[in-house]
Coordinates of C-alpha atoms and ligand atoms in Angstrom, one line a residue:
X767 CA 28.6 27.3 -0.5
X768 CA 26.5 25.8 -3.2
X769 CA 22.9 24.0 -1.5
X770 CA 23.1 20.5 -2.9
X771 CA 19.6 19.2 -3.8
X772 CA 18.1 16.8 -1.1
X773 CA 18.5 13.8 -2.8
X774 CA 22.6 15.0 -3.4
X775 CA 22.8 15.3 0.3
X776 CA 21.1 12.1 0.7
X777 CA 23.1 10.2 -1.1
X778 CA 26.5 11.5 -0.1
X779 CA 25.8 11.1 3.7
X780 CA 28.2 8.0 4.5
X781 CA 26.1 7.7 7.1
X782 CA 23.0 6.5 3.9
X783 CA 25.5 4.7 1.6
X784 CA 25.1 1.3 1.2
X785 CA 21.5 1.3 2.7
X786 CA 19.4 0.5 -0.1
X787 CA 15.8 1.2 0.0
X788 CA 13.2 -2.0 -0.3
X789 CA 10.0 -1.0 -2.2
X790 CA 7.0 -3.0 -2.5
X791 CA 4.3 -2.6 -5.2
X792 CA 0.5 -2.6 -5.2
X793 CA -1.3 -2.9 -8.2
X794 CA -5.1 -4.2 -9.1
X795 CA -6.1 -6.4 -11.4
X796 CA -6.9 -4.7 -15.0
X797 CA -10.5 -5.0 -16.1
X798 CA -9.7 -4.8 -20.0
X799 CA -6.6 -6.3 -22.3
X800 CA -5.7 -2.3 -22.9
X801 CA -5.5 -2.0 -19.4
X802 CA -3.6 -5.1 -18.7
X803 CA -1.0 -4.0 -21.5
X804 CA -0.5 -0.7 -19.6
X805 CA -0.6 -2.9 -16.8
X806 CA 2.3 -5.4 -17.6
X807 CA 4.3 -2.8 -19.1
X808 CA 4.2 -0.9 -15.7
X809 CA 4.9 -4.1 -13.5
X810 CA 8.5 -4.8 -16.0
X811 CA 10.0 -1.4 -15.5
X812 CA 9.5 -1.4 -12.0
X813 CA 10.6 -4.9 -11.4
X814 CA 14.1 -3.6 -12.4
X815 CA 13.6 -1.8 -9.4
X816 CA 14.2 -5.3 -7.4
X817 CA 11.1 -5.1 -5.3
X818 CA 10.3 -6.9 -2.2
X819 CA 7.3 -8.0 -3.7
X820 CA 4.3 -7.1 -5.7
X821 CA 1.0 -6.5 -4.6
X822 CA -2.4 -7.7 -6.1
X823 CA -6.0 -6.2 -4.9
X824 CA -9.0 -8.1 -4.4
X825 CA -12.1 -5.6 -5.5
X826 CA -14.8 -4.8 -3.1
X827 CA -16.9 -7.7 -2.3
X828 CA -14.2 -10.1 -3.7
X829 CA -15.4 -9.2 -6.8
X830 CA -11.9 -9.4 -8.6
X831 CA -11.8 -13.0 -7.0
X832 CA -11.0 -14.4 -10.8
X833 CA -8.8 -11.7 -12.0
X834 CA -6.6 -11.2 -8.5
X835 CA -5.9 -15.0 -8.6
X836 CA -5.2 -15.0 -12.5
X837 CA -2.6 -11.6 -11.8
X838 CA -1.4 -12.9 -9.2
X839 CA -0.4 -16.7 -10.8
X840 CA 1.1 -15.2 -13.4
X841 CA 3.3 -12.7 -11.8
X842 CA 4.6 -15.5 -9.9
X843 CA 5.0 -17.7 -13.2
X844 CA 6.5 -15.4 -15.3
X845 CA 8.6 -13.1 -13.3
X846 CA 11.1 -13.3 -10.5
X847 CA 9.2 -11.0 -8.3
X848 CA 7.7 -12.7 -5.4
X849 CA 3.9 -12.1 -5.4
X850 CA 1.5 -11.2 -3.2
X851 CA -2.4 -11.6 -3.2
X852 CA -4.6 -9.1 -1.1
X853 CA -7.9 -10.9 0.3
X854 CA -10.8 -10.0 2.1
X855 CA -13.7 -11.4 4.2
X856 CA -16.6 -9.7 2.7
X857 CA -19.4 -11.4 2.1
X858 CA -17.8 -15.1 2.2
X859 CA -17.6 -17.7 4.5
X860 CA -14.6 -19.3 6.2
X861 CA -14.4 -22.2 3.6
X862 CA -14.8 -20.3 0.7
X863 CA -12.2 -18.0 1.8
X864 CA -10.0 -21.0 3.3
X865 CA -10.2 -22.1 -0.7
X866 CA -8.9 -18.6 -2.2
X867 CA -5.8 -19.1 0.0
X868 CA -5.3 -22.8 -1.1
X869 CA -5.5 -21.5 -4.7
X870 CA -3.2 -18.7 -3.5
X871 CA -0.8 -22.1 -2.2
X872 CA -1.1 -24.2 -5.1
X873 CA -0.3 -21.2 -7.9
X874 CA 2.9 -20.9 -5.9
X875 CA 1.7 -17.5 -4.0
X876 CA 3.0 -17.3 -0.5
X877 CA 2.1 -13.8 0.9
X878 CA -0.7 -12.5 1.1
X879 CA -2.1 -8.9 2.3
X880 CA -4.8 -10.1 4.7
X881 CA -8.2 -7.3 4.6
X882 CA -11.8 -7.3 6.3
X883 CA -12.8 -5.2 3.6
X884 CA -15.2 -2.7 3.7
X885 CA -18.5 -3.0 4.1
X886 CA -20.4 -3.9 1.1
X887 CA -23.2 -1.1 1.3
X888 CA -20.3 1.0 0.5
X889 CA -18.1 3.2 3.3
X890 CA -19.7 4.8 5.7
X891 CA -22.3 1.8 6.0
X892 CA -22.3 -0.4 8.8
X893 CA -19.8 -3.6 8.2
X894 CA -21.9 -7.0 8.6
X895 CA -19.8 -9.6 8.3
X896 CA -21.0 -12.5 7.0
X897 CA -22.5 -15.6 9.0
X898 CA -20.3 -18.4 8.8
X899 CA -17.1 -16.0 7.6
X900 CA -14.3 -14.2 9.6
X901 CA -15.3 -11.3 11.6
X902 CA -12.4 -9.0 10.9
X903 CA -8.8 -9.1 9.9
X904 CA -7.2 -10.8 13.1
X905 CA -9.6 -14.0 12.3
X906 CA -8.7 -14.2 8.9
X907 CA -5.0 -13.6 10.0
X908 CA -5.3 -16.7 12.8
X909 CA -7.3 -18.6 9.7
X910 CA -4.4 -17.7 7.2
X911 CA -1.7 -19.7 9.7
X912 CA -3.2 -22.9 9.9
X913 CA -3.9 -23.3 6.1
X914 CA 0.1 -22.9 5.4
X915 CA 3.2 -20.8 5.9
X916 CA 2.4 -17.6 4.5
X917 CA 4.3 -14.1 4.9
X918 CA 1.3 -12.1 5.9
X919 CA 0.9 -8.4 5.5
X920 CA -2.3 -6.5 7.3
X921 CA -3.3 -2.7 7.3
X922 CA -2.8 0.2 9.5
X923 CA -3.9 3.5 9.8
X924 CA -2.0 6.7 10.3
X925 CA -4.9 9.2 10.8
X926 CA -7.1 6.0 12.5
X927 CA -9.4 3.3 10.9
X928 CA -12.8 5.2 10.0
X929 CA -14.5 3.1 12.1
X930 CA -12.2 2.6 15.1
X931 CA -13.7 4.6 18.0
X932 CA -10.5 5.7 19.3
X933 CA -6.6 5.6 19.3
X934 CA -6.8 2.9 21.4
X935 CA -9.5 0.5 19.5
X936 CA -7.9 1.0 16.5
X937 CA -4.2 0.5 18.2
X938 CA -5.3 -3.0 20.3
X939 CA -6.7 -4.2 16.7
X940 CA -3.6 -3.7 14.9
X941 CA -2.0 -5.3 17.8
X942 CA -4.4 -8.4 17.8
X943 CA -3.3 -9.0 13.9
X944 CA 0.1 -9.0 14.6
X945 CA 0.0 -11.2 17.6
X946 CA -2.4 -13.6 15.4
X947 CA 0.4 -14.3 12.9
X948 CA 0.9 -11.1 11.0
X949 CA 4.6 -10.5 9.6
X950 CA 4.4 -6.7 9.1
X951 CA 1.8 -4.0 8.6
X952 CA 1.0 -1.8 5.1
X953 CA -0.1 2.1 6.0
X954 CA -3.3 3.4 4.0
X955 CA -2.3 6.1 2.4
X956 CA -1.6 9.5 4.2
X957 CA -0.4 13.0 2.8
X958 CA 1.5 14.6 6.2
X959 CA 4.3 12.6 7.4
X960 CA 3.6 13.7 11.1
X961 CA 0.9 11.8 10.7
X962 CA 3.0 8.6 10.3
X963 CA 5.7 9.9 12.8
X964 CA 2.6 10.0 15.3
X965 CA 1.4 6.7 14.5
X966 CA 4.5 5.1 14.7
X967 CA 4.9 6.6 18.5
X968 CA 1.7 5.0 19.0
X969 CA 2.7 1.2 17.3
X970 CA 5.7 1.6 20.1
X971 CA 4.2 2.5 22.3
X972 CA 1.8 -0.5 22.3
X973 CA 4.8 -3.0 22.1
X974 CA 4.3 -3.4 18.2
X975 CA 7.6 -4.6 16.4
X976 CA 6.4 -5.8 13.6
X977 CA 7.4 -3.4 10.4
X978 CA 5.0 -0.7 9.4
X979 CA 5.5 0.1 6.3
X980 CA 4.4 4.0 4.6
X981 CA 2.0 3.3 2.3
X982 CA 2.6 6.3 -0.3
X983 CA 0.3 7.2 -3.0
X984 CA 1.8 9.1 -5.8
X985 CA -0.8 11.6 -6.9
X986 CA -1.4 10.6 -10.5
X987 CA -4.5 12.2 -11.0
X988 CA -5.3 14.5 -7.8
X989 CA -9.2 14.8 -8.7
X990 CA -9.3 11.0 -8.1
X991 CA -7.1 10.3 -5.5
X992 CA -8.4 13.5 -3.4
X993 CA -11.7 12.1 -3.8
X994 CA -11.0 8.6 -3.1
X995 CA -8.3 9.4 -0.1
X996 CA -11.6 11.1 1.2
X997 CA -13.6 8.5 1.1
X998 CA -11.0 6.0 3.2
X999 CA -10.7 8.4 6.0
X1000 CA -6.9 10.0 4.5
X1001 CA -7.1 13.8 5.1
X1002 CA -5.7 15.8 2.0
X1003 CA -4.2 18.9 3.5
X1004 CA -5.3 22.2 2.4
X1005 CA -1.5 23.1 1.2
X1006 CA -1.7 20.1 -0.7
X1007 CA -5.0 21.0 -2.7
X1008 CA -3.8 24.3 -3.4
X1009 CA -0.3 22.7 -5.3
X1010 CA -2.9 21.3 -7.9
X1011 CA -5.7 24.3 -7.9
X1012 CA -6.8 24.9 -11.4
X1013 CA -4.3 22.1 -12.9
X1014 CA -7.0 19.6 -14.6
X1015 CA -5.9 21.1 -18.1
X1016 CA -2.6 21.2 -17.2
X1017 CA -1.3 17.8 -17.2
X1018 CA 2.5 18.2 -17.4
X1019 CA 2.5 20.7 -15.0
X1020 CA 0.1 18.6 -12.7
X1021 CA 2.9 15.5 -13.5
X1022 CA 6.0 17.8 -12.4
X1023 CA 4.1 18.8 -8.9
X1024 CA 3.0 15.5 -8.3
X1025 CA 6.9 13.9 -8.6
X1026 CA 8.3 17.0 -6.4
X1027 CA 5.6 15.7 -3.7
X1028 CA 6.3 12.2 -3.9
X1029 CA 10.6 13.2 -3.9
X1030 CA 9.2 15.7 -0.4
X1031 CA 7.5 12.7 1.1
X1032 CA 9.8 10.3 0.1
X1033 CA 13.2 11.9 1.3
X1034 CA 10.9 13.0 4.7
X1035 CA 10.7 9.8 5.5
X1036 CA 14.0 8.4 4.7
X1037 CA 15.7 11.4 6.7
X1038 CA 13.3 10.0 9.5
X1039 CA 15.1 6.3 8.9
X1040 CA 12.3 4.8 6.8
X1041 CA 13.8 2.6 4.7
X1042 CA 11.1 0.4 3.0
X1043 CA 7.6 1.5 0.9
X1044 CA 4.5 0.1 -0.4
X1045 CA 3.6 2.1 -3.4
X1046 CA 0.3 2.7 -4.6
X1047 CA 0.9 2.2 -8.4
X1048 CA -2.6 2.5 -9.8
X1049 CA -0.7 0.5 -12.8
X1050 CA 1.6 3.2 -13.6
X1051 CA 5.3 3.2 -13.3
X1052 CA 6.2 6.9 -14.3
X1053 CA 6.3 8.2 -11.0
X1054 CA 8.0 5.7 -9.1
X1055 CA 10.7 5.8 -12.1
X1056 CA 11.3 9.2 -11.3
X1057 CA 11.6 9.4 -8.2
X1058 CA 13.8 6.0 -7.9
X1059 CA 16.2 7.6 -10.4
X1060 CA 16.6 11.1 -7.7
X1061 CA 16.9 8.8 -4.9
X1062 CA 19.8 7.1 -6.7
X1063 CA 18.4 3.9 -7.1
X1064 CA 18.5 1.6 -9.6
X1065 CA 17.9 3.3 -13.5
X1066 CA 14.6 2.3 -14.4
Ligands
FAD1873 C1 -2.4 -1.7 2.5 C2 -3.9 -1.8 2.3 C3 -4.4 -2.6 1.3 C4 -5.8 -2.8 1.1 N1 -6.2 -3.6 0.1 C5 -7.6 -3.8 -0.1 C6 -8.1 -4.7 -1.1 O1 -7.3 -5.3 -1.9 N2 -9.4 -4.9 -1.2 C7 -10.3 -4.2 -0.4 O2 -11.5 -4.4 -0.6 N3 -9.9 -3.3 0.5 C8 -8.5 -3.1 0.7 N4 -8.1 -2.2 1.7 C9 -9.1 -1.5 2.5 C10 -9.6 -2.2 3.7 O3 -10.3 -3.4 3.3 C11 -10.5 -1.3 4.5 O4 -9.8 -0.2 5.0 C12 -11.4 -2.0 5.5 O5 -12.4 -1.0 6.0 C13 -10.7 -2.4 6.8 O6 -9.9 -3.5 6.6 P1 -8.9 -4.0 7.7 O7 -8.2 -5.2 7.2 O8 -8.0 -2.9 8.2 O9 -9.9 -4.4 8.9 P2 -9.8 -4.7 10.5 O10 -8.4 -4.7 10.8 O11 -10.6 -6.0 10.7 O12 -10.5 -3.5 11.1 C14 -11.7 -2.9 10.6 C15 -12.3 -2.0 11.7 O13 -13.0 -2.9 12.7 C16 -12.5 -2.7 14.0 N5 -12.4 -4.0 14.6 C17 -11.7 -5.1 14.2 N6 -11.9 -6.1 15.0 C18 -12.6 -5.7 16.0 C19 -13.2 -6.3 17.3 N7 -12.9 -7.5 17.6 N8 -14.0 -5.5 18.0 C20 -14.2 -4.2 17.7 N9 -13.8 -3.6 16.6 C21 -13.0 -4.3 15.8 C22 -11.1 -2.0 13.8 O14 -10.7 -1.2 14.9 C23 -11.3 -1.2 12.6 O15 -11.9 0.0 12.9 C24 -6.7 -2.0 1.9 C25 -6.2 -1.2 2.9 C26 -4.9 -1.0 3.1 C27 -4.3 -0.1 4.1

């Protein structure tokens, strides 16, 4: 008999039909009005895609503070898509902070992806947070509640927080921002899916309901996102590295490997009974397109 493709398979299964996958998007604010063309031309095909919601950063040191509010306002203005702003505590204090998610209120912006952030000498560097300002995410969670009635996302870590000392540190603090008001939890990135698989016997283990959603990161450029997965702690498998040996002057090539790993990942973790991601965009729709249109979703 004839092997059907995976996504053939997938999508014939009665025991799949009718379940239809909930994406979420992250994007981060464009520095330049060629990158916030690309940017809003990305964010309009994929909102045909019907996603939960879609995802704003706030740069290192909240130094996007401007442009992740302006994003963020007028996604929620001008689009159907509901919005949500990422914030962080570094080097703020609890007011100024407290006003950022009053702005967030007033522009109409009800989620919000609650960060620490890192620390502000860089990764690797000892986080000092500031002062007067939340200590970490589960204070800026328990901050978040009493200013209004947010839908509040926070971060977990399939291969462990860089700076957690263990399982177990880095378990109880995921635990603490749920408890403190968190509605779900965003994966960083991660490249194995028994990586999540583990994690996620660890979340139940420790009681955790809340959704934790894959975080997946299409691999647009692998020379960046290698080097940048690296520097957040995500291990890039040596199998991995080799699919894009000697492929920098390659592009299409490069483009065609990266979409058959995002379909592998993808359909791994669906046949595992994920049914809702967080994307990764970097501000491009192609291969989120792509791999919507094998999973039979809607044609982008
Ligand atoms: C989905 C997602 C989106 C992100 N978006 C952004 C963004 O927009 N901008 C940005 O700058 N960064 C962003 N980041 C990166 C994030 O800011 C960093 O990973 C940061 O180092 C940790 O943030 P956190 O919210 O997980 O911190 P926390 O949950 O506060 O944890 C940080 C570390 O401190 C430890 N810790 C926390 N509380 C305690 C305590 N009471 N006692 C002892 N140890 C404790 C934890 O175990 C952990 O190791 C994002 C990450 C993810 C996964």
């Amino acid at each position: 008999m004839q092997q059907l493709p995976f996504s053939a398979q997938l999508n014939r299964d009665p025991a799949h039909r009718g379940d239809k996958l909930k994406f979420s998007f992250e994007f981060f604010p464009p520095k330049t009005a060629v990158m916030e063309g690309r940017f809003w031309g990305a964010l309009h095909r994929l909102a045909r895609l019907e996603p939960e919601f879609a995802s704003v950063t706030y740069g290192a040191g909240g130094s996007t503070r401007e442009r992740t509010m302006r994003i963020a306002s007028r996604i929620t203005e001008e689009t159907n898509i509901p919005t949500a702003a990422h914030i962080t505590c570094v080097g703020a204090t609890r007011d100024e902070v407290n006003k950022v998610i009053e702005g967030f209120a007033e522009a109409g912006i009800k989620r919000v992806v609650a960060l620490r952030g890192d620390p502000q000498g860089g990764i690797g560097t000892k986080y000092e947070p500031h002062p007067d300002g939340y200590a970490n995410a589960a204070e800026l969670v328990a901050g978040i509640r009493k200013i209004g009635d947010f839908d509040i996302s926070v971060a977990a870590y399939p291969e462990k927080h860089p700076e957690s000392p263990d399982w177990d540190a880095d378990i109880d603090n995921l635990k603490r921002k749920i408890d403190a008001g968190a509605n779900r939890a965003i994966t960083q990135m991660f490249f194995d899916n028994d990586d999540y698989w583990r994690f996620m016997e660890r979340v139940e283990k420790a009681g955790i309901t809340a959704p934790v959603i894959p975080g997946v990161q299409p691999i647009h450029n692998y020379k960046q996102i290698s080097s940048f997965a690296g520097s957040c702690g995500a291990r890039v498998p040596d199998w991995l590295a080799k699919c894009f040996d000697d492929l920098d002057e390659e592009p299409e090539i490069h483009s065609l490997v990266a979409s058959a790993l995002a379909v592998e990942q993808v359909i791994g973790l669906i046949n595992g009974g994920v049914r809702a991601f967080h994307f990764y965009t970097l501000n491009r729709a192609d291969l989120v397109v792509a791999l919507s249109r094998v999973l039979g979703q809607v044609r982008v």
